[in-house]
Coordinates of N, CA and C in Angstrom, one line a residue:
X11 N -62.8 -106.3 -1.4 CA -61.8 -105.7 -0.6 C -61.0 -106.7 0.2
X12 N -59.9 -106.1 0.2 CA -58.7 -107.7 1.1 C -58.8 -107.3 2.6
X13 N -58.9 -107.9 3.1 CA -58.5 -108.2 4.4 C -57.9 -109.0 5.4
X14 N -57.3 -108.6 6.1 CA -56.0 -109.4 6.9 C -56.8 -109.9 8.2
X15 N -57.2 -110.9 8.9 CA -57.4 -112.0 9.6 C -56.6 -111.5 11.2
X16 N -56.4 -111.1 11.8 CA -55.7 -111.0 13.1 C -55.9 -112.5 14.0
X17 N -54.5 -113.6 14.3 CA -54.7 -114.2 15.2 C -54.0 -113.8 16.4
X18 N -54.5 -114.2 17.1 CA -54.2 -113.9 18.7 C -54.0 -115.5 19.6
X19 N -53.2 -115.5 20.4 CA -53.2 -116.7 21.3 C -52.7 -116.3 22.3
X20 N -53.7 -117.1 23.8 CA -53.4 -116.7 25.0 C -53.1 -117.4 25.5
X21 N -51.6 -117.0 26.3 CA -51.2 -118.6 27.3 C -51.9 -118.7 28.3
X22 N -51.9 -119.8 29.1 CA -52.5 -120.5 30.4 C -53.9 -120.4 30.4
X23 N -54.5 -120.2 31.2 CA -56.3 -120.3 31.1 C -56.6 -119.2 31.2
X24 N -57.9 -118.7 30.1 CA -58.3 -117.3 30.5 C -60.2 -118.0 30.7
X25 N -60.2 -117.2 32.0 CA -61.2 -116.9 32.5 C -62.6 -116.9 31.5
X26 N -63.4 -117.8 31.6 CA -64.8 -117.8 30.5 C -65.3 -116.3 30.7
X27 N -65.7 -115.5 32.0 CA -66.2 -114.5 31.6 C -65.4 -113.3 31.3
X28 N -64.4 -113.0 31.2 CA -63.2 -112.4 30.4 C -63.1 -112.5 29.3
X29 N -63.2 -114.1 28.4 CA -63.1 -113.9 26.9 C -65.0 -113.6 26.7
X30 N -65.7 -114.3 27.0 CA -66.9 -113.2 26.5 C -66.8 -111.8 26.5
X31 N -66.6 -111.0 27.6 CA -66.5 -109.6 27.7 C -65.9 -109.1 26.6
X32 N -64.5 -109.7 26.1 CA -63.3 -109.1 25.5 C -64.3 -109.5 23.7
X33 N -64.7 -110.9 23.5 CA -65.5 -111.1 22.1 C -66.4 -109.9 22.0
X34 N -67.0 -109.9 23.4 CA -68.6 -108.4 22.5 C -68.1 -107.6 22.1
X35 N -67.0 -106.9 23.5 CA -66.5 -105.5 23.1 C -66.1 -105.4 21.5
X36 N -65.2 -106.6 21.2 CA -64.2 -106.6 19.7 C -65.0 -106.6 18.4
X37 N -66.1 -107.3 18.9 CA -67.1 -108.0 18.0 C -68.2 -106.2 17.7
X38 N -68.8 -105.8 18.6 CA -68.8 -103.8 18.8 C -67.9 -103.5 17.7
X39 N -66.9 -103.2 18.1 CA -65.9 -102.2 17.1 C -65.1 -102.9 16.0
X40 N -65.7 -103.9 15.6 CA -65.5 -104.2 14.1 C -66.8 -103.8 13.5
X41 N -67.8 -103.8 13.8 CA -69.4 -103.6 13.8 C -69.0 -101.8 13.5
X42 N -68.3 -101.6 14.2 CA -68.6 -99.5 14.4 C -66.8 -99.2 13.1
X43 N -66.0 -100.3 13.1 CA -65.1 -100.2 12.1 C -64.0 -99.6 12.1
X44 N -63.7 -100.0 13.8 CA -62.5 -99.5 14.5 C -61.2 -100.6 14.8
X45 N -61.7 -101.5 14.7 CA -61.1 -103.3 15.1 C -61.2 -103.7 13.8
X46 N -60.5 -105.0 13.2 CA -60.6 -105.8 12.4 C -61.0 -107.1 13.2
X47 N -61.2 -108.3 12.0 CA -61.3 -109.1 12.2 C -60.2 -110.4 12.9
X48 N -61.0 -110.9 14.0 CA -60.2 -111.5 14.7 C -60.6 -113.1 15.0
X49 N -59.4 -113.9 14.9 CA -59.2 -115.1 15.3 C -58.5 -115.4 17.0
X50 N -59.6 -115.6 17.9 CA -58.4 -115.2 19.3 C -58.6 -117.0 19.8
X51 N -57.7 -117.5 19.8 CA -56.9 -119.1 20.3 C -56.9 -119.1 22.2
X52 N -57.7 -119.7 22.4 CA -57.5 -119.9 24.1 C -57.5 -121.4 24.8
X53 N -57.5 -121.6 25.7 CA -57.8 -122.2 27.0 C -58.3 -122.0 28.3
X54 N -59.3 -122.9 28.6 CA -59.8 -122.2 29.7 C -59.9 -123.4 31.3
X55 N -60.2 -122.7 32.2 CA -60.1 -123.7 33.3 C -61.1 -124.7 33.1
X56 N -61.3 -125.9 33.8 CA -62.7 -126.2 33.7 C -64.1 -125.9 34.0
X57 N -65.0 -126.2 33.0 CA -66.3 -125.7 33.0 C -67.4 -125.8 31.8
X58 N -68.3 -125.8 32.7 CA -69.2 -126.1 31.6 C -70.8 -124.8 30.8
X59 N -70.5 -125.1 29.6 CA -71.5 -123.7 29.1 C -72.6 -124.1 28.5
X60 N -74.0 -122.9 29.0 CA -75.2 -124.1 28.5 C -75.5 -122.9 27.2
X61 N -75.7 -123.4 25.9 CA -75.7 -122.6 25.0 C -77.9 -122.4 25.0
X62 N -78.5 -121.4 23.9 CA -79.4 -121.0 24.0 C -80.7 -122.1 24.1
X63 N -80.1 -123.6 23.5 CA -80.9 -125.1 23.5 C -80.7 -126.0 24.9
X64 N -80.1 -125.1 26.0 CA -79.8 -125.9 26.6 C -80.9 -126.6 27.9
X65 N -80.8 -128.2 27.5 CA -82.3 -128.5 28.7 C -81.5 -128.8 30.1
X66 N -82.2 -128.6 31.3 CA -82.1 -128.7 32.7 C -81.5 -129.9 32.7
X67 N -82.4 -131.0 32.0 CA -82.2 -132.3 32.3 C -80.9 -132.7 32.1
X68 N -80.1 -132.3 30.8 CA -78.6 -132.7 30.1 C -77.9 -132.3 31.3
X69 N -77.8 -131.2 32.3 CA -77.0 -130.7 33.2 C -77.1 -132.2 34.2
X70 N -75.9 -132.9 34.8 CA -75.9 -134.0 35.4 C -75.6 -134.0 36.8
X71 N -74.6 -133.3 36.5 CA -73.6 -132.8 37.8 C -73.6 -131.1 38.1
X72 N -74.1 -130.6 38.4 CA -74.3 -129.1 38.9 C -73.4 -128.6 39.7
X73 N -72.6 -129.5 40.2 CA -71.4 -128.9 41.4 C -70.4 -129.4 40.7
X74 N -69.9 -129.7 39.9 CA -68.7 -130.4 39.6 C -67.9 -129.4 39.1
X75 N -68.5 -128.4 38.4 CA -67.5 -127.5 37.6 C -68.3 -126.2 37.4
X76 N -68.1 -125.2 37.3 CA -68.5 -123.6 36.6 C -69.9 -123.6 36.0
X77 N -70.8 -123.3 35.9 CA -72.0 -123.3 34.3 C -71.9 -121.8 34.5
X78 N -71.6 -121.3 33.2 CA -71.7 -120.5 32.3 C -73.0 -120.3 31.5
X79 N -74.3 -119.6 31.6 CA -75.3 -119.6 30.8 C -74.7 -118.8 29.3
X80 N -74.8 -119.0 28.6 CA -74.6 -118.1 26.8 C -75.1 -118.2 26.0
X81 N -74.7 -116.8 25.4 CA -75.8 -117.0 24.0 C -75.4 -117.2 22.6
X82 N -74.8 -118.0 23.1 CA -74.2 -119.0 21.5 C -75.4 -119.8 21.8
X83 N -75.7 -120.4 20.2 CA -76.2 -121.3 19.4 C -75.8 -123.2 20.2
X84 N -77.0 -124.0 20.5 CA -76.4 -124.8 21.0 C -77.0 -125.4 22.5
X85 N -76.1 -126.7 22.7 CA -77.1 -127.2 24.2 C -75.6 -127.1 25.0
X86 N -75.5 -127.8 26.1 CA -74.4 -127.8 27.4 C -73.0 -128.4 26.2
X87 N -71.6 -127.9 27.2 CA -71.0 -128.2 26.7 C -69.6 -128.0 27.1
X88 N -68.0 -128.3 27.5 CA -67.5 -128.5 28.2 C -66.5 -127.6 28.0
X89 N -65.7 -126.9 28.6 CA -64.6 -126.2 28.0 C -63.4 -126.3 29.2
X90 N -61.9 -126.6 28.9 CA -61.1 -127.3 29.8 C -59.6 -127.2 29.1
X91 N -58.6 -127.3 30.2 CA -57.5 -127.5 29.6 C -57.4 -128.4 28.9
X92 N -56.5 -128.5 27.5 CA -55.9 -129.7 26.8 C -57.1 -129.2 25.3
X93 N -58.1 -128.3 25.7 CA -58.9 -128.5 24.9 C -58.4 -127.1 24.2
X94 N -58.5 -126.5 22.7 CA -58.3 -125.9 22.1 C -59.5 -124.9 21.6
X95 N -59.7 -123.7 22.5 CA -61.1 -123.0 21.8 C -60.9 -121.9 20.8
X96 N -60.9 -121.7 20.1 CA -61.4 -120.8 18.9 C -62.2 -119.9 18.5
X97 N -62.4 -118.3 19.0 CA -63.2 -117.2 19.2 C -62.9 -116.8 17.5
X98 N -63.8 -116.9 16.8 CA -63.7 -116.4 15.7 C -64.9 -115.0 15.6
X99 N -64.1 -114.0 15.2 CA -64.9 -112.4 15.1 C -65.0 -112.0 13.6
X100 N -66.1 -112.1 12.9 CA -65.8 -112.3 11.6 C -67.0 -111.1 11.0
X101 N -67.0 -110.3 10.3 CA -67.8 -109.2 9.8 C -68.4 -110.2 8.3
X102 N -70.0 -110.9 8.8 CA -70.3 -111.9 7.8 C -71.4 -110.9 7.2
X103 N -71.6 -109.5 7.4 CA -72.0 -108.4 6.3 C -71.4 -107.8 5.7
X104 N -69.9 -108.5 5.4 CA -69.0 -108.1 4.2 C -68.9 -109.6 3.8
X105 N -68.9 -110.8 4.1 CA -69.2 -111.8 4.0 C -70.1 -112.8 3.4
X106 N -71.2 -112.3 3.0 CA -72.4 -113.0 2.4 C -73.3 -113.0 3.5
X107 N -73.5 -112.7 4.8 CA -74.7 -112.8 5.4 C -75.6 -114.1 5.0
X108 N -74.5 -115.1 5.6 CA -74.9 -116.7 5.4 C -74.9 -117.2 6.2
X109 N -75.8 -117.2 7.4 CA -75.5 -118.0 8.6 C -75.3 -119.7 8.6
X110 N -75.9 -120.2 7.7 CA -75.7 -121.8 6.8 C -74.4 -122.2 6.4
X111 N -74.3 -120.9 5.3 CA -73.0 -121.2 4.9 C -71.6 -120.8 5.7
X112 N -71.8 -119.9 7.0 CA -70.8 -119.7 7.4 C -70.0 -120.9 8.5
X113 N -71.5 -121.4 8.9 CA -71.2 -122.7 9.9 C -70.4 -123.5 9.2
X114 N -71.0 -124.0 7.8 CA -70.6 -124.9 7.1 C -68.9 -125.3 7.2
X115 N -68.7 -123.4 6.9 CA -67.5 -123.6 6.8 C -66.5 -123.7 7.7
X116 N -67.3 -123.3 9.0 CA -66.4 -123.6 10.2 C -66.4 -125.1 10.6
X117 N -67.1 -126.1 9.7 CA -67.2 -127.7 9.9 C -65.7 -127.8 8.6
X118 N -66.3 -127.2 7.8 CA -64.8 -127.6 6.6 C -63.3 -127.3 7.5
X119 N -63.5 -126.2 8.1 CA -62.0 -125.6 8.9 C -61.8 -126.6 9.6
X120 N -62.2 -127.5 10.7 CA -62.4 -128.2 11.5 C -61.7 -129.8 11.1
X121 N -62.5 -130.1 9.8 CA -62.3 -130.8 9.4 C -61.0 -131.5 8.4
X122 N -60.3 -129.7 7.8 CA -59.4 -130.2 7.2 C -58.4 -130.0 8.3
X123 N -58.3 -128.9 9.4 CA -57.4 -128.8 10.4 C -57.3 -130.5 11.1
X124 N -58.1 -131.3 11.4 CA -58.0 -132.5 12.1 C -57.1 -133.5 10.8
X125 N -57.5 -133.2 9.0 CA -56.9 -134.3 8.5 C -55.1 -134.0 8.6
X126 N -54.9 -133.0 9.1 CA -53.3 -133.2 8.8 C -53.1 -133.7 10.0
X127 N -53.9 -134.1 10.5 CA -53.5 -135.4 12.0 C -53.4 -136.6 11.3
X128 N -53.9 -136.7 10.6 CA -54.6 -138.2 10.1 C -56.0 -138.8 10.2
X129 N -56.5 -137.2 10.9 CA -57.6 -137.9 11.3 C -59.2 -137.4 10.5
X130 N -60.2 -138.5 10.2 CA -61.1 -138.0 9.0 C -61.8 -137.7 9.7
X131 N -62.4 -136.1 10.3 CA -63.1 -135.6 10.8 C -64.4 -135.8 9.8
X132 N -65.7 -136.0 10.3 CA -67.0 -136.0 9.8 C -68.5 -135.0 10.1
X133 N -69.0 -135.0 9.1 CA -70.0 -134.0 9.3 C -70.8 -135.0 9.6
X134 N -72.4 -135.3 10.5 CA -73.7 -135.9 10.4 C -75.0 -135.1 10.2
X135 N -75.6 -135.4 9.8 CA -77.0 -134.8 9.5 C -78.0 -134.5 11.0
X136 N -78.2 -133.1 11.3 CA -78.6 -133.2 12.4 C -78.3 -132.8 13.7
X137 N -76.7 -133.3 13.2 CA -75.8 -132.7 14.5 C -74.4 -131.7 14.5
X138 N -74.7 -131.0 15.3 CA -73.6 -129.7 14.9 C -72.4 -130.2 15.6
X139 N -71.1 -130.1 14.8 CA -70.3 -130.5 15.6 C -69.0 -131.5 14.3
X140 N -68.3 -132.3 14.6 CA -67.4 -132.8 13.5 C -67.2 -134.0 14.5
X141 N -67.3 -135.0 14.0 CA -67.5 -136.4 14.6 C -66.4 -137.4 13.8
X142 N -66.1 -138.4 14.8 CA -65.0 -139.7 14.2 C -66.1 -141.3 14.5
X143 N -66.0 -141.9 13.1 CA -66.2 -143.0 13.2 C -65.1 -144.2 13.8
X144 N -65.6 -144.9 15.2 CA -64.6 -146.1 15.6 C -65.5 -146.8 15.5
X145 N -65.4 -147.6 14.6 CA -65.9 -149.2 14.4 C -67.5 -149.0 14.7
X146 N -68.4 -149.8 15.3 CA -69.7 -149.6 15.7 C -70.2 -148.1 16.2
X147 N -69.4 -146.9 16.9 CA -70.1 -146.0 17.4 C -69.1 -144.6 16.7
X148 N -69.7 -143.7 17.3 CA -69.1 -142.7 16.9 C -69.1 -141.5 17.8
X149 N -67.7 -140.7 18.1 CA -67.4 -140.1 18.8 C -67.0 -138.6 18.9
X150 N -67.8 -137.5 19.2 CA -67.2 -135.9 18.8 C -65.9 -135.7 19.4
X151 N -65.0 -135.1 18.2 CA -64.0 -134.4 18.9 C -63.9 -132.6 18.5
X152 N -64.9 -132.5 18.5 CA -64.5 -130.7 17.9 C -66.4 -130.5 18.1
X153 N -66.3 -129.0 18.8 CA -67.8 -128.2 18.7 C -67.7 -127.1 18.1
X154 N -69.0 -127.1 17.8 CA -69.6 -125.4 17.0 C -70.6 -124.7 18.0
X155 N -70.4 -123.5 17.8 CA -70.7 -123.0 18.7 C -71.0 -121.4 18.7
X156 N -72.5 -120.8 18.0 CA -72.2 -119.3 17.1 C -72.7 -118.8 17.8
X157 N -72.6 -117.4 17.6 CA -73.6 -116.1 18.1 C -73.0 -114.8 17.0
X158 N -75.0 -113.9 17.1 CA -74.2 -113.0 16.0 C -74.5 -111.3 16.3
X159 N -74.2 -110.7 16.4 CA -74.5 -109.5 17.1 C -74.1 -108.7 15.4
X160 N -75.2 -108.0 15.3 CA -75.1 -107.0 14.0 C -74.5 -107.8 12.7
X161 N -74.6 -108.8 12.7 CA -74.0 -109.5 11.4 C -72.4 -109.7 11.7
X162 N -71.9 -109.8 12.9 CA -70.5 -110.1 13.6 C -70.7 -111.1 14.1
X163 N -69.8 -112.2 14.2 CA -70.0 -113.4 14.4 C -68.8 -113.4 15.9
X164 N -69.1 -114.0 16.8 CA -68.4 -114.2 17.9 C -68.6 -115.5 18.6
X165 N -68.4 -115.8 19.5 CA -67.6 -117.6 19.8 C -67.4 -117.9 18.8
X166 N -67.1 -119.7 18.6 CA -66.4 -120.1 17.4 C -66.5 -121.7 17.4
X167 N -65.8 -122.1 17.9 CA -65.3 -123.5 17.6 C -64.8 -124.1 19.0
X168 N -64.4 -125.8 19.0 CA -63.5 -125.9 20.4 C -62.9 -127.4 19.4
X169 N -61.6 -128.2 20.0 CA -61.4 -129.3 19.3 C -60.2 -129.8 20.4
X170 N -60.8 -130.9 20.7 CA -60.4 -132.2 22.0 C -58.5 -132.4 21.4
X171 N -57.6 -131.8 21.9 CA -56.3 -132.1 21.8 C -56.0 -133.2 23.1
X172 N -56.0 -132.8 24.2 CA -55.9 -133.7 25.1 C -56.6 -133.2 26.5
X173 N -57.9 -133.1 26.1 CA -58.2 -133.2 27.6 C -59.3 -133.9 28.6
X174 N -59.0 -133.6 29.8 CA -59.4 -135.0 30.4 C -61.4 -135.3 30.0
X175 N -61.5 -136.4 29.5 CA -62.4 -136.2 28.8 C -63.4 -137.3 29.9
X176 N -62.8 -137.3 31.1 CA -64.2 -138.0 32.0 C -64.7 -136.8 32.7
X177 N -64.1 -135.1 32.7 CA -64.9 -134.5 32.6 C -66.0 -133.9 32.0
X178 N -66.2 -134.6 30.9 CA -67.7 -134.2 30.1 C -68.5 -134.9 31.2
X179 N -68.3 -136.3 31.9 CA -69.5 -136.6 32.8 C -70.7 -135.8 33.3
X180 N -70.2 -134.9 33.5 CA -71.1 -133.7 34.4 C -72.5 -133.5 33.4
X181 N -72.3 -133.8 32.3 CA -73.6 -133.2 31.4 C -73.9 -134.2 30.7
X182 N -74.7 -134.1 29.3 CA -75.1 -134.9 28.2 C -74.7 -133.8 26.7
X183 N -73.1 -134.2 26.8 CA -72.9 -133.5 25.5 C -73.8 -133.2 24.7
X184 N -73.9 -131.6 24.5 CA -74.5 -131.1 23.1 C -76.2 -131.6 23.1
X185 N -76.4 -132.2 24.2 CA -77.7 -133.0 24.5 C -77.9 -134.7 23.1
X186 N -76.5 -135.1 23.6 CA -76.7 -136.6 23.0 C -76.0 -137.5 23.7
X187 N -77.0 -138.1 23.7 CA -76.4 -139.3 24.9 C -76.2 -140.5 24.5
X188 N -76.2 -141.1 23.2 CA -76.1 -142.1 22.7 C -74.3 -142.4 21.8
X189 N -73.9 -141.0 22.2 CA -72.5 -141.0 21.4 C -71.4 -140.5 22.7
X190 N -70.3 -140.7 22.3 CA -69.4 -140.0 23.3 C -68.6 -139.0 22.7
X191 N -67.6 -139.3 23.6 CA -66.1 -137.9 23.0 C -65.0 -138.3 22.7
X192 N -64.2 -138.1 22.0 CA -62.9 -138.3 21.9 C -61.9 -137.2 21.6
X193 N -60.5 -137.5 21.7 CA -59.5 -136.3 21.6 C -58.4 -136.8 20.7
X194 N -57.2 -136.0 19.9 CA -56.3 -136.5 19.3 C -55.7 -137.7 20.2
X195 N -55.4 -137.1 21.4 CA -54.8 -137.7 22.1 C -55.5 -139.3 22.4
X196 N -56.7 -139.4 22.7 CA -57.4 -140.2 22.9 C -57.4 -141.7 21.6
X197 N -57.2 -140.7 20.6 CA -57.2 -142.0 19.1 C -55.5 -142.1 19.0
X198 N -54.5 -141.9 19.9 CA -53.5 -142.2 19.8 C -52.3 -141.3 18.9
X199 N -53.0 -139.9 18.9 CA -52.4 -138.7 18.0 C -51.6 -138.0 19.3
X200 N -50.3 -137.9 19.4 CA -49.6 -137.1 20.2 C -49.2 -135.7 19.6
X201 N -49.9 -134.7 19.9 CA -50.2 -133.4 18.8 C -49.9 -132.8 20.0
X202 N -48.8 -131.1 20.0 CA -49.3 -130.2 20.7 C -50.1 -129.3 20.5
X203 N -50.7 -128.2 21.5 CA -51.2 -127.2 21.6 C -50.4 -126.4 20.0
X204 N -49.2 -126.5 19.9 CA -48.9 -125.1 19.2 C -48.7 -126.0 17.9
X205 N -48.7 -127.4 17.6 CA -49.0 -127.7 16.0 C -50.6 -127.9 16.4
X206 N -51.3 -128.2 16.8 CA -52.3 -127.6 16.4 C -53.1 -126.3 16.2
X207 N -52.3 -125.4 16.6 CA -52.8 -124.0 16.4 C -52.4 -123.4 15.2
X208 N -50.8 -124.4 14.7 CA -50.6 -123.9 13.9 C -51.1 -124.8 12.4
X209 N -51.8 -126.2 12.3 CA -53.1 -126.3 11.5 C -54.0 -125.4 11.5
X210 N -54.3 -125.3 12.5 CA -55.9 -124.2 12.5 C -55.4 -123.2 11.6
X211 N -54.2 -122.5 11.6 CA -54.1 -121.2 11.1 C -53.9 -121.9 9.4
X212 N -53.5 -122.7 8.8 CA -53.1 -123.2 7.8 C -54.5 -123.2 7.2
X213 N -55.0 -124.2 8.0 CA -56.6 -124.5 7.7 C -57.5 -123.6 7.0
X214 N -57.7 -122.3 8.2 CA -58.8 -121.3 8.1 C -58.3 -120.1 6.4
X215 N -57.0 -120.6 6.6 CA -56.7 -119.7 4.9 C -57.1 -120.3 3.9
X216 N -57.3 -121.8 4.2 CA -57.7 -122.2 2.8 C -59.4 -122.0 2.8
X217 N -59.9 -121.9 3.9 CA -61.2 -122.1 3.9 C -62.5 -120.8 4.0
X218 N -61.4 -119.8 4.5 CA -61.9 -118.4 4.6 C -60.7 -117.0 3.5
X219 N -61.9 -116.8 2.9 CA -60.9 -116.0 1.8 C -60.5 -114.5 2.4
X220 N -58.8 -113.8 2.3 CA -59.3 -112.5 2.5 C -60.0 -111.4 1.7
X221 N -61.1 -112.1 0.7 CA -61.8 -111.1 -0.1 C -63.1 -110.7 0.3
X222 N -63.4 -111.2 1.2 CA -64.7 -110.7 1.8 C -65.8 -111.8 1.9
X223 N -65.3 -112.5 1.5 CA -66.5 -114.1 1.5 C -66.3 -115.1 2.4
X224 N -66.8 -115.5 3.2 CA -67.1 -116.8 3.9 C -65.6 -117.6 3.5
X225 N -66.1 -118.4 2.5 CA -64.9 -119.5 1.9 C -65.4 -120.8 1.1
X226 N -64.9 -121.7 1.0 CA -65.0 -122.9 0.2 C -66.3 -123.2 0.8
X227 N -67.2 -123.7 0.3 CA -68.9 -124.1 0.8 C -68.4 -125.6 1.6
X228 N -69.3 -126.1 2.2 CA -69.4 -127.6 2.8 C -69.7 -128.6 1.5
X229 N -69.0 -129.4 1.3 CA -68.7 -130.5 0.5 C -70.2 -131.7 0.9

């Protein structure tokens, strides 16, 4: 069966517990077969979200910004203007019911969306997320981030365009502390919000089919 993909983009900052509310409800009535599937594009003020892995300890700064407890997949983790987040609502029981393969492919999305920057986004063994090699270390610019209600997939993704990235301070990224962060902007890529939204969209067609499958597997 074909299906058509709905993107959505919201200007200025929308409120963390607003897009949760608005994901279950949508994520519900694609589940009950009243809604299609949706791609909704945001920004949010600053803040930080502790996903279901998340330890006490990684939390650094407790006053600095919002915490958000959720139940996405995952440890603490930052969400902020400049940053691009990605609510993907996807019916993965028409899909293959591949929670493996579905992440996979939200690392392939990720990753081909960053190469039309120039930039070679990378997978590691271990760690969820799409990482850049600079010289000796290595730095995340994009998170994963799932939850699944009835075989409905809701949160999604996030990927560093430009923003201020000495607010990650407050935590221990993703619970690793031996790496940092970077942003297009950061590696010297002057990208807007709306060409990168409009990679994302380029991206997710090559990677997610409208025939009812997932998409291209992880390489």
């Amino acid at each position: 069966m074909d299906r058509k993909v709905e993107w959505r983009t919201s200007e200025g900052l929308t409120p963390y517990g607003e897009a949760v509310r608005a994901m279950e409800d949508r994520a519900a009535r694609i589940r009950e077969g009243t809604a299609g599937e949706l791609v909704w594009l945001v920004e949010h003020p600053p803040l930080y979200t502790a996903g279901t892995s998340a330890r006490p300890e990684d939390l650094l700064d407790a006053a600095r910004f919002p915490v958000h407890r959720t139940g996405r997949g995952g440890q603490y983790t930052y969400h902020g203007p400049g940053q691009r987040v990605g609510y993907v609502m996807l019916d993965l029981e028409a899909r293959g019911r591949d929670v493996r393969q579905y992440v996979g492919a939200l690392e392939e999305w990720l990753i081909r969306t960053l190469a039309r920057f120039g930039v070679a986004g990378e997978r590691r063994e271990g760690r969820v997320g799409i990482w850049v090699a600079r010289g000796a270390r290595e730095d995340k610019i994009a998170a994963i981030g799932v939850r699944l209600r009835r075989w409905v997939s809701y949160h999604g993704v996030s990927i560093n365009v430009n923003p201020d990235l000495s607010h990650y301070a407050g935590i221990v990224p993703c619970g690793i502390a031996e790496h940092g962060v970077t942003s297009l902007a950061d590696l010297g890529i002057s990208a807007s919000m709306a060409e990168v939204d409009a990679a994302l969209e380029e991206a997710f067609a090559e990677v997610f089919t409208p025939s009812g499958t997932v998409g291209t597997p992880p390489r």
